[in-house]
Amino acid sequence: MAGLGDPPGGTPEGAPGGGEDEYRSVVFDESFVRAARLQEFSAQERITDHAPAVRRRPPLRRAGLSRQALVLVVLIAVAFGTAIYMGVRHPYQNPSAQRAAEPARMTVVPLAPRGRVPGADDAGFLYEHSPAAGFRTAAEGVPLPGARRTAHFSEDQVLNALTTAKNYIVRSALDPDVLGGREVRSVRVLLDPDQLHQFDESFERPTADGRHAPTGWLVRFDPLRAELADPEIRVNGSLRALETDASTLEVTADHTMVYALRPAGDQRAGTSLFTVRRELTFRYDREDLRLHQTRLVASYVQAGPLSCAEDSANHLRPLLAGQTAGTGAPAGTDPYTSDDAAALCGTLAASAQPKV
């Protein structure tokens, strides 16, 4: 007779002995049952609703955040952290904040005439009989050379540097408002922010110390002494760009400007010519190029006819038609003081004057 729990015919041949089957090790606990996607209807439900034998159960909702929500939270946290990092350490941080300001060096040399300053009633007549006869007029006398790329700067960047240098020359030496001492801001806005303090000090407390001479930054005449007799200023010169290192472009400018002047407020007075030669050195980093600004590194100015006895740092005080330089000497220089630059003076060659 079959044992309790055994099949009526006994244990099938080949089945494990002892009444154990192959699924006895599987434990159908409550969690396994609840996780089943199919659920069998009860007999009453099948009779009442004529429903199929089984139905599909909705998936169980797990406690806590879903995987998609967790991924979204992580992404937001990463983006927020990246934004904070970029704000603290910006890859395009202004290089000017990392470098020390380089003061501009400037020298203004007055050129004294040997005799009386030649004059005439017509500025055109003076130009025709002077070395400036073949010079171009105003900004046309500051042509841009061909721009070529360098090892670390593109052609557009080189052209940008040359154009900014030209703008500086035109604004600082050819603008009637600047020449008359009425305007400086148009020049100031072209300078690197590192040099603005030196520029402002030069006009607030001008001095011939090689650092704070307004006439080193721009050309301006004493408005009480002289004014333009002809707005068509004659100009001739050149611009040259080169790369000094992987992060710096340098532009050198050498221009001669010739102005027709007369005594301030006297339109009937005779006209004379005044000559200024400026040799300027500009430097640019990539931030300067992006902002169309420049750093004036050095300014060497020769101007005349001037009297060596008068201060030419703040304003140029031209000698006009019929005037002479006199016998005055420049102010003395204290060799024990390193703050003052030695006073310089030259002689204006007769060949530089109009033949009248």
mmCIF file of N, CA and C in Angstrom, residues 96-224:
data_model
loop_
_atom_site.group_PDB
_atom_site.id
_atom_site.type_symbol
_atom_site.label_atom_id
_atom_site.label_comp_id
_atom_site.label_asym_id
_atom_site.label_seq_id
_atom_site.Cartn_x
_atom_site.Cartn_y
_atom_site.Cartn_z
ATOM 1 N N SER A 96 44.718 90.286 -17.950
ATOM 2 C CA SER A 96 45.226 91.504 -17.342
ATOM 3 C C SER A 96 45.159 91.450 -15.827
ATOM 4 N N ALA A 97 44.236 90.588 -15.282
ATOM 5 C CA ALA A 97 44.145 90.479 -13.836
ATOM 6 C C ALA A 97 45.314 89.690 -13.269
ATOM 7 N N GLN A 98 46.036 88.946 -14.139
ATOM 8 C CA GLN A 98 47.115 88.105 -13.674
ATOM 9 C C GLN A 98 48.492 88.725 -13.914
ATOM 10 N N ARG A 99 48.567 89.813 -14.690
ATOM 11 C CA ARG A 99 49.855 90.412 -14.973
ATOM 12 C C ARG A 99 49.975 91.763 -14.282
ATOM 13 N N ALA A 100 51.179 92.151 -14.020
ATOM 14 C CA ALA A 100 51.428 93.441 -13.392
ATOM 15 C C ALA A 100 51.364 94.539 -14.454
ATOM 16 N N ALA A 101 50.873 95.694 -14.047
ATOM 17 C CA ALA A 101 50.778 96.823 -14.965
ATOM 18 C C ALA A 101 52.176 97.272 -15.375
ATOM 19 N N GLU A 102 52.343 97.539 -16.673
ATOM 20 C CA GLU A 102 53.626 97.998 -17.197
ATOM 21 C C GLU A 102 53.502 99.477 -17.541
ATOM 22 N N PRO A 103 54.174 100.356 -16.812
ATOM 23 C CA PRO A 103 54.041 101.785 -17.091
ATOM 24 C C PRO A 103 54.662 102.148 -18.432
ATOM 25 N N ALA A 104 54.030 103.072 -19.110
ATOM 26 C CA ALA A 104 54.561 103.546 -20.380
ATOM 27 C C ALA A 104 55.757 104.456 -20.127
ATOM 28 N N ARG A 105 56.774 104.347 -20.978
ATOM 29 C CA ARG A 105 57.944 105.222 -20.926
ATOM 30 C C ARG A 105 57.780 106.279 -22.006
ATOM 31 N N MET A 106 57.997 107.527 -21.661
ATOM 32 C CA MET A 106 57.790 108.591 -22.641
ATOM 33 C C MET A 106 58.888 109.652 -22.559
ATOM 34 N N THR A 107 59.291 110.118 -23.723
ATOM 35 C CA THR A 107 60.299 111.160 -23.843
ATOM 36 C C THR A 107 59.795 112.199 -24.827
ATOM 37 N N VAL A 108 59.836 113.464 -24.423
ATOM 38 C CA VAL A 108 59.423 114.572 -25.287
ATOM 39 C C VAL A 108 60.628 115.487 -25.463
ATOM 40 N N VAL A 109 61.095 115.621 -26.697
ATOM 41 C CA VAL A 109 62.278 116.431 -27.001
ATOM 42 C C VAL A 109 61.854 117.660 -27.797
ATOM 43 N N PRO A 110 61.953 118.870 -27.219
ATOM 44 C CA PRO A 110 61.661 120.085 -27.990
ATOM 45 C C PRO A 110 62.800 120.400 -28.962
ATOM 46 N N LEU A 111 62.442 120.869 -30.135
ATOM 47 C CA LEU A 111 63.415 121.244 -31.156
ATOM 48 C C LEU A 111 63.355 122.753 -31.352
ATOM 49 N N ALA A 112 64.455 123.424 -31.046
ATOM 50 C CA ALA A 112 64.501 124.884 -31.104
ATOM 51 C C ALA A 112 65.039 125.351 -32.455
ATOM 52 N N PRO A 113 64.428 126.357 -33.066
ATOM 53 C CA PRO A 113 64.924 126.879 -34.351
ATOM 54 C C PRO A 113 66.169 127.751 -34.146
ATOM 55 N N ARG A 114 66.998 127.827 -35.170
ATOM 56 C CA ARG A 114 68.194 128.654 -35.093
ATOM 57 C C ARG A 114 67.880 130.128 -35.286
ATOM 58 N N GLY A 115 66.861 130.430 -36.027
ATOM 59 C CA GLY A 115 66.499 131.831 -36.275
ATOM 60 C C GLY A 115 65.006 132.029 -36.116
ATOM 61 N N ARG A 116 64.481 132.950 -36.890
ATOM 62 C CA ARG A 116 63.046 133.232 -36.832
ATOM 63 C C ARG A 116 62.251 132.126 -37.534
ATOM 64 N N VAL A 117 61.060 131.903 -37.025
ATOM 65 C CA VAL A 117 60.188 130.888 -37.612
ATOM 66 C C VAL A 117 59.568 131.445 -38.892
ATOM 67 N N PRO A 118 59.712 130.737 -40.033
ATOM 68 C CA PRO A 118 59.118 131.221 -41.285
ATOM 69 C C PRO A 118 57.599 131.224 -41.223
ATOM 70 N N GLY A 119 56.986 132.178 -41.904
ATOM 71 C CA GLY A 119 55.532 132.263 -41.924
ATOM 72 C C GLY A 119 55.018 132.738 -43.257
ATOM 73 N N ALA A 120 53.716 132.592 -43.468
ATOM 74 C CA ALA A 120 53.057 133.048 -44.696
ATOM 75 C C ALA A 120 51.577 133.185 -44.395
ATOM 76 N N ASP A 121 50.871 133.814 -45.337
ATOM 77 C CA ASP A 121 49.429 133.977 -45.154
ATOM 78 C C ASP A 121 48.659 132.703 -45.484
ATOM 79 N N ASP A 122 49.217 131.887 -46.354
ATOM 80 C CA ASP A 122 48.511 130.709 -46.851
ATOM 81 C C ASP A 122 49.225 129.448 -46.377
ATOM 82 N N ALA A 123 48.476 128.549 -45.701
ATOM 83 C CA ALA A 123 49.056 127.295 -45.228
ATOM 84 C C ALA A 123 49.473 126.405 -46.400
ATOM 85 N N GLY A 124 48.700 126.417 -47.486
ATOM 86 C CA GLY A 124 49.038 125.595 -48.644
ATOM 87 C C GLY A 124 50.375 125.980 -49.238
ATOM 88 N N PHE A 125 50.672 127.257 -49.250
ATOM 89 C CA PHE A 125 51.968 127.725 -49.765
ATOM 90 C C PHE A 125 53.106 127.175 -48.913
ATOM 91 N N LEU A 126 52.942 127.201 -47.594
ATOM 92 C CA LEU A 126 53.978 126.679 -46.705
ATOM 93 C C LEU A 126 54.187 125.180 -46.918
ATOM 94 N N TYR A 127 53.094 124.419 -47.039
ATOM 95 C CA TYR A 127 53.212 122.980 -47.260
ATOM 96 C C TYR A 127 53.967 122.674 -48.552
ATOM 97 N N GLU A 128 53.652 123.424 -49.600
ATOM 98 C CA GLU A 128 54.274 123.163 -50.900
ATOM 99 C C GLU A 128 55.770 123.427 -50.882
ATOM 100 N N HIS A 129 56.226 124.295 -50.005
ATOM 101 C CA HIS A 129 57.634 124.656 -49.951
ATOM 102 C C HIS A 129 58.342 124.042 -48.731
ATOM 103 N N SER A 130 57.797 122.936 -48.255
ATOM 104 C CA SER A 130 58.380 122.255 -47.102
ATOM 105 C C SER A 130 58.574 120.770 -47.416
ATOM 106 N N PRO A 131 59.292 120.029 -46.571
ATOM 107 C CA PRO A 131 59.433 118.577 -46.794
ATOM 108 C C PRO A 131 58.106 117.828 -46.738
ATOM 109 N N ALA A 132 57.033 118.474 -46.254
ATOM 110 C CA ALA A 132 55.734 117.812 -46.158
ATOM 111 C C ALA A 132 54.917 117.933 -47.434
ATOM 112 N N ALA A 133 55.520 118.438 -48.519
ATOM 113 C CA ALA A 133 54.766 118.658 -49.757
ATOM 114 C C ALA A 133 54.151 117.359 -50.284
ATOM 115 N N GLY A 134 54.833 116.240 -50.114
ATOM 116 C CA GLY A 134 54.313 114.982 -50.638
ATOM 117 C C GLY A 134 53.562 114.141 -49.623
ATOM 118 N N PHE A 135 53.337 114.682 -48.429
ATOM 119 C CA PHE A 135 52.638 113.915 -47.393
ATOM 120 C C PHE A 135 51.148 113.819 -47.709
ATOM 121 N N ARG A 136 50.532 112.755 -47.216
ATOM 122 C CA ARG A 136 49.086 112.617 -47.339
ATOM 123 C C ARG A 136 48.376 113.437 -46.265
ATOM 124 N N THR A 137 47.054 113.487 -46.388
ATOM 125 C CA THR A 137 46.265 114.312 -45.489
ATOM 126 C C THR A 137 45.574 113.472 -44.427
ATOM 127 N N ALA A 138 45.727 113.890 -43.176
ATOM 128 C CA ALA A 138 45.024 113.298 -42.029
ATOM 129 C C ALA A 138 45.188 111.776 -41.992
ATOM 130 N N ALA A 139 44.072 111.034 -41.797
ATOM 131 C CA ALA A 139 44.144 109.583 -41.599
ATOM 132 C C ALA A 139 44.677 108.853 -42.824
ATOM 133 N N GLU A 140 44.620 109.480 -44.005
ATOM 134 C CA GLU A 140 45.176 108.839 -45.198
ATOM 135 C C GLU A 140 46.685 108.678 -45.080
ATOM 136 N N GLY A 141 47.305 109.473 -44.226
ATOM 137 C CA GLY A 141 48.737 109.367 -44.021
ATOM 138 C C GLY A 141 49.136 108.260 -43.058
ATOM 139 N N VAL A 142 48.139 107.505 -42.568
ATOM 140 C CA VAL A 142 48.413 106.382 -41.663
ATOM 141 C C VAL A 142 47.835 105.113 -42.300
ATOM 142 N N PRO A 143 48.383 104.691 -43.432
ATOM 143 C CA PRO A 143 47.840 103.502 -44.093
ATOM 144 C C PRO A 143 48.212 102.233 -43.336
ATOM 145 N N LEU A 144 47.364 101.231 -43.482
ATOM 146 C CA LEU A 144 47.619 99.932 -42.857
ATOM 147 C C LEU A 144 48.473 99.077 -43.786
ATOM 148 N N PRO A 145 49.523 98.467 -43.280
ATOM 149 C CA PRO A 145 50.298 97.538 -44.107
ATOM 150 C C PRO A 145 49.551 96.220 -44.250
ATOM 151 N N GLY A 146 50.032 95.372 -45.115
ATOM 152 C CA GLY A 146 49.437 94.051 -45.254
ATOM 153 C C GLY A 146 49.627 93.232 -43.979
ATOM 154 N N ALA A 147 48.559 92.592 -43.531
ATOM 155 C CA ALA A 147 48.611 91.793 -42.297
ATOM 156 C C ALA A 147 48.906 90.342 -42.648
ATOM 157 N N ARG A 148 49.896 89.764 -41.982
ATOM 158 C CA ARG A 148 50.247 88.360 -42.178
ATOM 159 C C ARG A 148 50.219 87.627 -40.843
ATOM 160 N N ARG A 149 49.745 86.402 -40.865
ATOM 161 C CA ARG A 149 49.679 85.612 -39.648
ATOM 162 C C ARG A 149 51.082 85.365 -39.116
ATOM 163 N N THR A 150 51.173 85.145 -37.824
ATOM 164 C CA THR A 150 52.437 84.800 -37.184
ATOM 165 C C THR A 150 52.334 83.360 -36.662
ATOM 166 N N ALA A 151 53.323 82.947 -35.911
ATOM 167 C CA ALA A 151 53.322 81.569 -35.414
ATOM 168 C C ALA A 151 52.145 81.281 -34.500
ATOM 169 N N HIS A 152 51.713 82.285 -33.722
ATOM 170 C CA HIS A 152 50.666 82.055 -32.730
ATOM 171 C C HIS A 152 49.468 82.998 -32.878
ATOM 172 N N PHE A 153 49.474 83.878 -33.883
ATOM 173 C CA PHE A 153 48.365 84.814 -34.072
ATOM 174 C C PHE A 153 47.889 84.734 -35.527
ATOM 175 N N SER A 154 46.575 84.778 -35.693
ATOM 176 C CA SER A 154 45.988 84.681 -37.023
ATOM 177 C C SER A 154 46.126 86.014 -37.763
ATOM 178 N N GLU A 155 45.841 85.982 -39.046
ATOM 179 C CA GLU A 155 45.888 87.199 -39.858
ATOM 180 C C GLU A 155 44.898 88.239 -39.340
ATOM 181 N N ASP A 156 43.710 87.791 -38.928
ATOM 182 C CA ASP A 156 42.708 88.721 -38.404
ATOM 183 C C ASP A 156 43.191 89.380 -37.111
ATOM 184 N N GLN A 157 43.869 88.623 -36.261
ATOM 185 C CA GLN A 157 44.372 89.201 -35.018
ATOM 186 C C GLN A 157 45.470 90.228 -35.280
ATOM 187 N N VAL A 158 46.339 89.957 -36.242
ATOM 188 C CA VAL A 158 47.377 90.927 -36.597
ATOM 189 C C VAL A 158 46.739 92.190 -37.173
ATOM 190 N N LEU A 159 45.747 92.019 -38.034
ATOM 191 C CA LEU A 159 45.049 93.179 -38.602
ATOM 192 C C LEU A 159 44.353 93.978 -37.509
ATOM 193 N N ASN A 160 43.778 93.275 -36.538
ATOM 194 C CA ASN A 160 43.129 93.937 -35.408
ATOM 195 C C ASN A 160 44.124 94.810 -34.649
ATOM 196 N N ALA A 161 45.330 94.284 -34.399
ATOM 197 C CA ALA A 161 46.349 95.052 -33.688
ATOM 198 C C ALA A 161 46.764 96.292 -34.479
ATOM 199 N N LEU A 162 46.974 96.143 -35.771
ATOM 200 C CA LEU A 162 47.366 97.285 -36.616
ATOM 201 C C LEU A 162 46.266 98.342 -36.665
ATOM 202 N N THR A 163 45.021 97.889 -36.760
ATOM 203 C CA THR A 163 43.895 98.825 -36.829
ATOM 204 C C THR A 163 43.750 99.604 -35.529
ATOM 205 N N THR A 164 43.908 98.929 -34.392
ATOM 206 C CA THR A 164 43.808 99.622 -33.107
ATOM 207 C C THR A 164 44.934 100.643 -32.955
ATOM 208 N N ALA A 165 46.141 100.290 -33.397
ATOM 209 C CA ALA A 165 47.254 101.243 -33.348
ATOM 210 C C ALA A 165 46.967 102.461 -34.225
ATOM 211 N N LYS A 166 46.421 102.231 -35.407
ATOM 212 C CA LYS A 166 46.070 103.352 -36.280
ATOM 213 C C LYS A 166 45.022 104.241 -35.620
ATOM 214 N N ASN A 167 43.992 103.632 -35.023
ATOM 215 C CA ASN A 167 42.962 104.421 -34.348
ATOM 216 C C ASN A 167 43.571 105.284 -33.245
ATOM 217 N N TYR A 168 44.525 104.710 -32.513
ATOM 218 C CA TYR A 168 45.165 105.474 -31.443
ATOM 219 C C TYR A 168 45.915 106.675 -32.027
ATOM 220 N N ILE A 169 46.647 106.479 -33.102
ATOM 221 C CA ILE A 169 47.414 107.572 -33.710
ATOM 222 C C ILE A 169 46.483 108.662 -34.230
ATOM 223 N N VAL A 170 45.419 108.257 -34.908
ATOM 224 C CA VAL A 170 44.481 109.242 -35.467
ATOM 225 C C VAL A 170 43.808 110.040 -34.362
ATOM 226 N N ARG A 171 43.340 109.360 -33.320
ATOM 227 C CA ARG A 171 42.640 110.067 -32.247
ATOM 228 C C ARG A 171 43.588 110.939 -31.427
ATOM 229 N N SER A 172 44.810 110.492 -31.218
ATOM 230 C CA SER A 172 45.716 111.195 -30.317
ATOM 231 C C SER A 172 46.514 112.298 -30.992
ATOM 232 N N ALA A 173 46.521 112.350 -32.333
ATOM 233 C CA ALA A 173 47.353 113.346 -33.004
ATOM 234 C C ALA A 173 46.660 114.094 -34.129
ATOM 235 N N LEU A 174 45.446 113.675 -34.503
ATOM 236 C CA LEU A 174 44.771 114.304 -35.644
ATOM 237 C C LEU A 174 43.381 114.829 -35.320
ATOM 238 N N ASP A 175 42.879 114.565 -34.140
ATOM 239 C CA ASP A 175 41.549 115.023 -33.739
ATOM 240 C C ASP A 175 41.641 116.482 -33.266
ATOM 241 N N PRO A 176 40.927 117.422 -33.900
ATOM 242 C CA PRO A 176 41.012 118.827 -33.494
ATOM 243 C C PRO A 176 40.669 119.068 -32.033
ATOM 244 N N ASP A 177 39.726 118.299 -31.464
ATOM 245 C CA ASP A 177 39.367 118.478 -30.055
ATOM 246 C C ASP A 177 40.506 118.046 -29.135
ATOM 247 N N VAL A 178 41.221 117.006 -29.506
ATOM 248 C CA VAL A 178 42.382 116.569 -28.719
ATOM 249 C C VAL A 178 43.508 117.579 -28.867
ATOM 250 N N LEU A 179 43.761 118.044 -30.082
ATOM 251 C CA LEU A 179 44.831 119.011 -30.325
ATOM 252 C C LEU A 179 44.592 120.312 -29.566
ATOM 253 N N GLY A 180 43.330 120.688 -29.413
ATOM 254 C CA GLY A 180 43.001 121.925 -28.715
ATOM 255 C C GLY A 180 42.902 121.768 -27.209
ATOM 256 N N GLY A 181 43.161 120.569 -26.681
ATOM 257 C CA GLY A 181 43.128 120.357 -25.242
ATOM 258 C C GLY A 181 41.743 120.201 -24.669
ATOM 259 N N ARG A 182 40.745 119.966 -25.515
ATOM 260 C CA ARG A 182 39.355 119.872 -25.037
ATOM 261 C C ARG A 182 38.902 118.435 -24.808
ATOM 262 N N GLU A 183 39.676 117.462 -25.252
ATOM 263 C CA GLU A 183 39.220 116.063 -25.225
ATOM 264 C C GLU A 183 40.393 115.128 -24.972
ATOM 265 N N VAL A 184 40.183 114.157 -24.078
ATOM 266 C CA VAL A 184 41.174 113.100 -23.868
ATOM 267 C C VAL A 184 40.505 111.721 -23.812
ATOM 268 N N ARG A 185 39.199 111.693 -23.587
ATOM 269 C CA ARG A 185 38.506 110.415 -23.383
ATOM 270 C C ARG A 185 38.584 109.519 -24.612
ATOM 271 N N SER A 186 38.536 110.108 -25.814
ATOM 272 C CA SER A 186 38.575 109.282 -27.026
ATOM 273 C C SER A 186 39.885 108.506 -27.138
ATOM 274 N N VAL A 187 40.945 109.019 -26.531
ATOM 275 C CA VAL A 187 42.225 108.304 -26.492
ATOM 276 C C VAL A 187 42.235 107.319 -25.335
ATOM 277 N N ARG A 188 41.713 107.730 -24.209
ATOM 278 C CA ARG A 188 41.723 106.904 -23.002
ATOM 279 C C ARG A 188 41.028 105.563 -23.208
ATOM 280 N N VAL A 189 39.905 105.541 -23.942
ATOM 281 C CA VAL A 189 39.125 104.315 -24.081
ATOM 282 C C VAL A 189 39.857 103.252 -24.890
ATOM 283 N N LEU A 190 40.924 103.623 -25.579
ATOM 284 C CA LEU A 190 41.681 102.650 -26.362
ATOM 285 C C LEU A 190 42.769 101.962 -25.553
ATOM 286 N N LEU A 191 42.984 102.398 -24.326
ATOM 287 C CA LEU A 191 44.075 101.861 -23.515
ATOM 288 C C LEU A 191 43.633 100.652 -22.703
ATOM 289 N N ASP A 192 44.579 99.753 -22.478
ATOM 290 C CA ASP A 192 44.360 98.628 -21.577
ATOM 291 C C ASP A 192 44.022 99.165 -20.189
ATOM 292 N N PRO A 193 43.060 98.549 -19.476
ATOM 293 C CA PRO A 193 42.684 99.040 -18.134
ATOM 294 C C PRO A 193 43.850 99.168 -17.170
ATOM 295 N N ASP A 194 44.898 98.362 -17.345
ATOM 296 C CA ASP A 194 46.052 98.449 -16.459
ATOM 297 C C ASP A 194 46.749 99.808 -16.535
ATOM 298 N N GLN A 195 46.588 100.528 -17.657
ATOM 299 C CA GLN A 195 47.306 101.790 -17.837
ATOM 300 C C GLN A 195 46.451 103.023 -17.544
ATOM 301 N N LEU A 196 45.200 102.820 -17.205
ATOM 302 C CA LEU A 196 44.320 103.968 -17.008
ATOM 303 C C LEU A 196 44.750 104.822 -15.818
ATOM 304 N N HIS A 197 45.249 104.195 -14.774
ATOM 305 C CA HIS A 197 45.692 104.970 -13.606
ATOM 306 C C HIS A 197 46.859 105.880 -13.978
ATOM 307 N N GLN A 198 47.826 105.373 -14.723
ATOM 308 C CA GLN A 198 48.953 106.190 -15.146
ATOM 309 C C GLN A 198 48.486 107.309 -16.077
ATOM 310 N N PHE A 199 47.571 106.986 -16.974
ATOM 311 C CA PHE A 199 47.038 107.996 -17.895
ATOM 312 C C PHE A 199 46.349 109.118 -17.119
ATOM 313 N N ASP A 200 45.484 108.752 -16.189
ATOM 314 C CA ASP A 200 44.755 109.764 -15.424
ATOM 315 C C ASP A 200 45.701 110.622 -14.582
ATOM 316 N N GLU A 201 46.691 109.998 -13.965
ATOM 317 C CA GLU A 201 47.657 110.760 -13.176
ATOM 318 C C GLU A 201 48.431 111.756 -14.039
ATOM 319 N N SER A 202 48.694 111.385 -15.283
ATOM 320 C CA SER A 202 49.442 112.263 -16.174
ATOM 321 C C SER A 202 48.703 113.574 -16.423
ATOM 322 N N PHE A 203 47.385 113.514 -16.473
ATOM 323 C CA PHE A 203 46.616 114.724 -16.752
ATOM 324 C C PHE A 203 46.200 115.446 -15.469
ATOM 325 N N GLU A 204 46.143 114.728 -14.367
ATOM 326 C CA GLU A 204 45.826 115.372 -13.094
ATOM 327 C C GLU A 204 47.050 116.044 -12.487
ATOM 328 N N ARG A 205 48.228 115.397 -12.615
ATOM 329 C CA ARG A 205 49.473 115.948 -12.074
ATOM 330 C C ARG A 205 50.589 115.763 -13.098
ATOM 331 N N PRO A 206 50.539 116.526 -14.208
ATOM 332 C CA PRO A 206 51.548 116.351 -15.262
ATOM 333 C C PRO A 206 52.942 116.728 -14.791
ATOM 334 N N THR A 207 53.909 115.953 -15.208
ATOM 335 C CA THR A 207 55.302 116.224 -14.861
ATOM 336 C C THR A 207 56.221 115.554 -15.870
ATOM 337 N N ALA A 208 57.397 116.136 -16.069
ATOM 338 C CA ALA A 208 58.364 115.606 -17.039
ATOM 339 C C ALA A 208 59.259 114.579 -16.362
ATOM 340 N N ASP A 209 58.668 113.484 -15.899
ATOM 341 C CA ASP A 209 59.431 112.443 -15.212
ATOM 342 C C ASP A 209 59.589 111.182 -16.045
ATOM 343 N N GLY A 210 59.229 111.268 -17.323
ATOM 344 C CA GLY A 210 59.328 110.095 -18.184
ATOM 345 C C GLY A 210 58.181 109.123 -18.044
ATOM 346 N N ARG A 211 57.187 109.455 -17.226
ATOM 347 C CA ARG A 211 56.038 108.576 -16.995
ATOM 348 C C ARG A 211 54.709 109.322 -17.061
ATOM 349 N N HIS A 212 54.699 110.607 -16.782
ATOM 350 C CA HIS A 212 53.436 111.329 -16.609
ATOM 351 C C HIS A 212 53.394 112.626 -17.413
ATOM 352 N N ALA A 213 53.835 112.573 -18.672
ATOM 353 C CA ALA A 213 53.765 113.726 -19.570
ATOM 354 C C ALA A 213 52.566 113.564 -20.495
ATOM 355 N N PRO A 214 51.551 114.416 -20.394
ATOM 356 C CA PRO A 214 50.403 114.301 -21.300
ATOM 357 C C PRO A 214 50.802 114.298 -22.777
ATOM 358 N N THR A 215 51.847 115.075 -23.129
ATOM 359 C CA THR A 215 52.262 115.121 -24.528
ATOM 360 C C THR A 215 52.991 113.842 -24.959
ATOM 361 N N GLY A 216 53.232 112.936 -24.016
ATOM 362 C CA GLY A 216 53.721 111.615 -24.379
ATOM 363 C C GLY A 216 52.594 110.702 -24.810
ATOM 364 N N TRP A 217 51.389 110.962 -24.273
ATOM 365 C CA TRP A 217 50.215 110.162 -24.632
ATOM 366 C C TRP A 217 49.557 110.669 -25.926
ATOM 367 N N LEU A 218 49.552 111.993 -26.097
ATOM 368 C CA LEU A 218 48.853 112.587 -27.229
ATOM 369 C C LEU A 218 49.489 113.927 -27.583
ATOM 370 N N VAL A 219 49.067 114.492 -28.706
ATOM 371 C CA VAL A 219 49.553 115.804 -29.140
ATOM 372 C C VAL A 219 48.496 116.837 -28.777
ATOM 373 N N ARG A 220 48.907 117.850 -28.024
ATOM 374 C CA ARG A 220 47.981 118.942 -27.737
ATOM 375 C C ARG A 220 48.770 120.232 -27.555
ATOM 376 N N PHE A 221 48.183 121.308 -28.084
ATOM 377 C CA PHE A 221 48.821 122.617 -28.033
ATOM 378 C C PHE A 221 48.203 123.464 -26.923
ATOM 379 N N ASP A 222 48.989 124.372 -26.411
ATOM 380 C CA ASP A 222 48.481 125.317 -25.416
ATOM 381 C C ASP A 222 47.379 126.140 -26.074
ATOM 382 N N PRO A 223 46.124 126.001 -25.631
ATOM 383 C CA PRO A 223 45.025 126.709 -26.309
ATOM 384 C C PRO A 223 45.112 128.227 -26.185
ATOM 385 N N LEU A 224 45.919 128.729 -25.271
ATOM 386 C CA LEU A 224 46.086 130.168 -25.138
ATOM 387 C C LEU A 224 47.141 130.716 -26.087
#
